[in-house]
PDB file of C-alpha atoms in Angstrom:
ATOM      1  CA  MET A   1       5.861  15.223  25.539  1.00  0.00           C
ATOM      2  CA  GLY A   2       4.392  12.651  27.916  1.00  0.00           C
ATOM      3  CA  GLU A   3       6.246   9.606  29.595  1.00  0.00           C
ATOM      4  CA  GLN A   4       5.154   7.032  27.492  1.00  0.00           C
ATOM      5  CA  LEU A   5       5.971   6.941  23.709  1.00  0.00           C
ATOM      6  CA  MET A   6       3.429   5.421  21.382  1.00  0.00           C
ATOM      7  CA  LEU A   7       4.217   6.029  17.948  1.00  0.00           C
ATOM      8  CA  ASP A   8       1.647   5.220  15.175  1.00  0.00           C
ATOM      9  CA  VAL A   9       1.741   5.604  11.325  1.00  0.00           C
ATOM     10  CA  THR A  10      -0.597   8.566  11.610  1.00  0.00           C
ATOM     11  CA  LEU A  11       1.366  10.346  13.880  1.00  0.00           C
ATOM     12  CA  ILE A  12       4.742   9.815  12.051  1.00  0.00           C
ATOM     13  CA  ARG A  13       3.222  11.055   8.901  1.00  0.00           C
ATOM     14  CA  THR A  14       1.441  14.289  10.542  1.00  0.00           C
ATOM     15  CA  GLN A  15       4.277  15.083  12.936  1.00  0.00           C
ATOM     16  CA  PRO A  16       7.579  13.861  11.765  1.00  0.00           C
ATOM     17  CA  GLU A  17       9.743  16.238  13.595  1.00  0.00           C
ATOM     18  CA  TYR A  18       7.647  15.256  17.137  1.00  0.00           C
ATOM     19  CA  ALA A  19       8.334  11.664  16.349  1.00  0.00           C
ATOM     20  CA  ARG A  20      12.098  12.376  15.469  1.00  0.00           C
ATOM     21  CA  THR A  21      12.467  14.242  18.953  1.00  0.00           C
ATOM     22  CA  ALA A  22      10.513  11.615  20.626  1.00  0.00           C
ATOM     23  CA  LEU A  23      12.430   8.909  19.315  1.00  0.00           C
ATOM     24  CA  ALA A  24      15.877  10.742  19.801  1.00  0.00           C
ATOM     25  CA  GLU A  25      14.998  10.946  23.474  1.00  0.00           C
ATOM     26  CA  ARG A  26      14.673   7.346  24.035  1.00  0.00           C
ATOM     27  CA  ALA A  27      18.161   7.038  22.105  1.00  0.00           C
ATOM     28  CA  VAL A  28      16.347   5.187  18.986  1.00  0.00           C
ATOM     29  CA  HIS A  29      17.781   6.748  15.767  1.00  0.00           C
ATOM     30  CA  VAL A  30      15.542   5.978  12.632  1.00  0.00           C
ATOM     31  CA  ASP A  31      15.310   7.504   9.221  1.00  0.00           C
ATOM     32  CA  ILE A  32      12.046   9.217   9.501  1.00  0.00           C
ATOM     33  CA  ASP A  33      12.164  10.960   5.693  1.00  0.00           C
ATOM     34  CA  ALA A  34      13.093   7.240   4.475  1.00  0.00           C
ATOM     35  CA  PHE A  35      10.066   5.961   6.155  1.00  0.00           C
ATOM     36  CA  LEU A  36       7.732   8.694   5.010  1.00  0.00           C
ATOM     37  CA  SER A  37       8.908   8.098   1.422  1.00  0.00           C
ATOM     38  CA  LEU A  38       8.311   4.262   1.759  1.00  0.00           C
ATOM     39  CA  ASP A  39       4.743   4.878   3.559  1.00  0.00           C
ATOM     40  CA  HIS A  40       3.985   7.125   0.576  1.00  0.00           C
ATOM     41  CA  GLU A  41       4.709   4.480  -2.056  1.00  0.00           C
ATOM     42  CA  LEU A  42       3.005   2.046  -0.116  1.00  0.00           C
ATOM     43  CA  ARG A  43       0.002   4.066  -0.219  1.00  0.00           C
ATOM     44  CA  ASP A  44       0.190   4.949  -3.692  1.00  0.00           C
ATOM     45  CA  VAL A  45       0.811   0.894  -4.673  1.00  0.00           C
ATOM     46  CA  ARG A  46      -2.155  -0.090  -2.279  1.00  0.00           C
ATOM     47  CA  ARG A  47      -4.373   2.274  -3.853  1.00  0.00           C
ATOM     48  CA  ASP A  48      -3.311   1.177  -7.447  1.00  0.00           C
ATOM     49  CA  VAL A  49      -3.395  -2.588  -6.806  1.00  0.00           C
ATOM     50  CA  GLU A  50      -6.902  -1.996  -5.327  1.00  0.00           C
ATOM     51  CA  TRP A  51      -8.359  -0.043  -8.449  1.00  0.00           C
ATOM     52  CA  LEU A  52      -6.617  -2.974 -10.650  1.00  0.00           C
ATOM     53  CA  ARG A  53      -8.409  -5.546  -8.623  1.00  0.00           C
ATOM     54  CA  GLY A  54     -11.786  -3.706  -8.810  1.00  0.00           C
ATOM     55  CA  GLU A  55     -11.159  -3.497 -12.725  1.00  0.00           C
ATOM     56  CA  ARG A  56     -10.391  -7.312 -12.983  1.00  0.00           C
ATOM     57  CA  ASN A  57     -13.362  -8.150 -10.857  1.00  0.00           C
ATOM     58  CA  SER A  58     -15.493  -5.887 -13.009  1.00  0.00           C
ATOM     59  CA  ILE A  59     -14.081  -7.354 -16.321  1.00  0.00           C
ATOM     60  CA  SER A  60     -14.666 -10.884 -14.780  1.00  0.00           C
ATOM     61  CA  ASP A  61     -18.261  -9.998 -13.818  1.00  0.00           C
ATOM     62  CA  GLY A  62     -18.770  -8.445 -17.322  1.00  0.00           C
ATOM     63  CA  ILE A  63     -17.531 -11.450 -19.196  1.00  0.00           C
ATOM     64  CA  ALA A  64     -19.788 -13.752 -17.377  1.00  0.00           C
ATOM     65  CA  ARG A  65     -22.580 -11.817 -18.107  1.00  0.00           C
ATOM     66  CA  ARG A  66     -21.960 -11.476 -21.516  1.00  0.00           C
ATOM     67  CA  ARG A  67     -21.448 -15.291 -22.189  1.00  0.00           C
ATOM     68  CA  HIS A  68     -24.722 -15.688 -20.210  1.00  0.00           C
ATOM     69  CA  ALA A  69     -26.475 -13.449 -22.765  1.00  0.00           C
ATOM     70  CA  GLY A  70     -24.529 -15.176 -25.997  1.00  0.00           C
ATOM     71  CA  GLU A  71     -22.846 -11.818 -26.310  1.00  0.00           C
ATOM     72  CA  ALA A  72     -19.098 -11.193 -27.689  1.00  0.00           C
ATOM     73  CA  VAL A  73     -16.343 -10.878 -24.975  1.00  0.00           C
ATOM     74  CA  GLU A  74     -13.409 -10.090 -27.004  1.00  0.00           C
ATOM     75  CA  GLU A  75     -13.360  -6.389 -25.698  1.00  0.00           C
ATOM     76  CA  LEU A  76     -13.404  -7.470 -22.370  1.00  0.00           C
ATOM     77  CA  ARG A  77     -10.641 -10.005 -23.035  1.00  0.00           C
ATOM     78  CA  ALA A  78      -8.676  -7.269 -24.181  1.00  0.00           C
ATOM     79  CA  ARG A  79      -9.140  -4.979 -21.100  1.00  0.00           C
ATOM     80  CA  ALA A  80      -8.230  -7.990 -19.080  1.00  0.00           C
ATOM     81  CA  LYS A  81      -4.925  -8.452 -20.756  1.00  0.00           C
ATOM     82  CA  ALA A  82      -3.995  -5.037 -20.189  1.00  0.00           C
ATOM     83  CA  LEU A  83      -4.132  -5.739 -16.395  1.00  0.00           C
ATOM     84  CA  ARG A  84      -1.596  -8.308 -16.524  1.00  0.00           C
ATOM     85  CA  HIS A  85       0.830  -6.296 -14.610  1.00  0.00           C
ATOM     86  CA  LEU A  86      -1.632  -6.851 -11.374  1.00  0.00           C
ATOM     87  CA  GLY A  87       0.576  -9.746 -10.471  1.00  0.00           C
ATOM     88  CA  GLU A  88       3.827  -7.464 -10.365  1.00  0.00           C
ATOM     89  CA  ALA A  89       2.050  -4.643  -8.708  1.00  0.00           C
ATOM     90  CA  GLU A  90       0.686  -7.260  -5.942  1.00  0.00           C
ATOM     91  CA  GLN A  91       4.245  -8.364  -5.418  1.00  0.00           C
ATOM     92  CA  ARG A  92       5.838  -4.689  -5.028  1.00  0.00           C
ATOM     93  CA  LEU A  93       2.553  -4.162  -2.491  1.00  0.00           C
ATOM     94  CA  ARG A  94       3.746  -6.899  -0.566  1.00  0.00           C
ATOM     95  CA  GLU A  95       7.528  -6.059  -0.428  1.00  0.00           C
ATOM     96  CA  LEU A  96       6.580  -2.675   0.858  1.00  0.00           C
ATOM     97  CA  GLN A  97       3.936  -3.839   3.458  1.00  0.00           C
ATOM     98  CA  LYS A  98       7.186  -5.934   4.438  1.00  0.00           C
ATOM     99  CA  ALA A  99       9.573  -2.998   5.107  1.00  0.00           C
ATOM    100  CA  HIS A 100       6.771  -0.908   6.447  1.00  0.00           C
ATOM    101  CA  ARG A 101       6.111  -3.680   9.259  1.00  0.00           C
ATOM    102  CA  VAL A 102       9.953  -4.174   9.534  1.00  0.00           C
ATOM    103  CA  PHE A 103      10.506  -0.113  10.426  1.00  0.00           C
ATOM    104  CA  LEU A 104       7.852   0.133  12.857  1.00  0.00           C
ATOM    105  CA  ASP A 105       8.601  -2.994  14.519  1.00  0.00           C
ATOM    106  CA  ARG A 106      11.900  -1.293  15.421  1.00  0.00           C
ATOM    107  CA  LEU A 107      10.029   1.440  17.010  1.00  0.00           C
ATOM    108  CA  PRO A 108       9.299   1.030  20.800  1.00  0.00           C
ATOM    109  CA  ASN A 109       6.083   0.946  22.424  1.00  0.00           C
TER     110      ASN A 109
END
């Protein structure tokens, strides 16, 4: 281990024991396992939110195209209603991003 410690998320994910040891040498005690769990959930929720946003955009485009063509849009509206939990997922994503940032801000550079 070098003199300078610069921990990034990738290092913590791929080498948690190294991160634990490096932080302990600097008398920084954090729960790496809790962070890894948080990080995993953050990545899962981010992926889900991005997919839901893509679906919402696709449905919106489809509705606009069908309306322009004078076609029925009920099917697409039904699909749009199924995405109503997007707001909840986005809120959870913001919470996880904040917790993630708070953890990383406590680490030394």
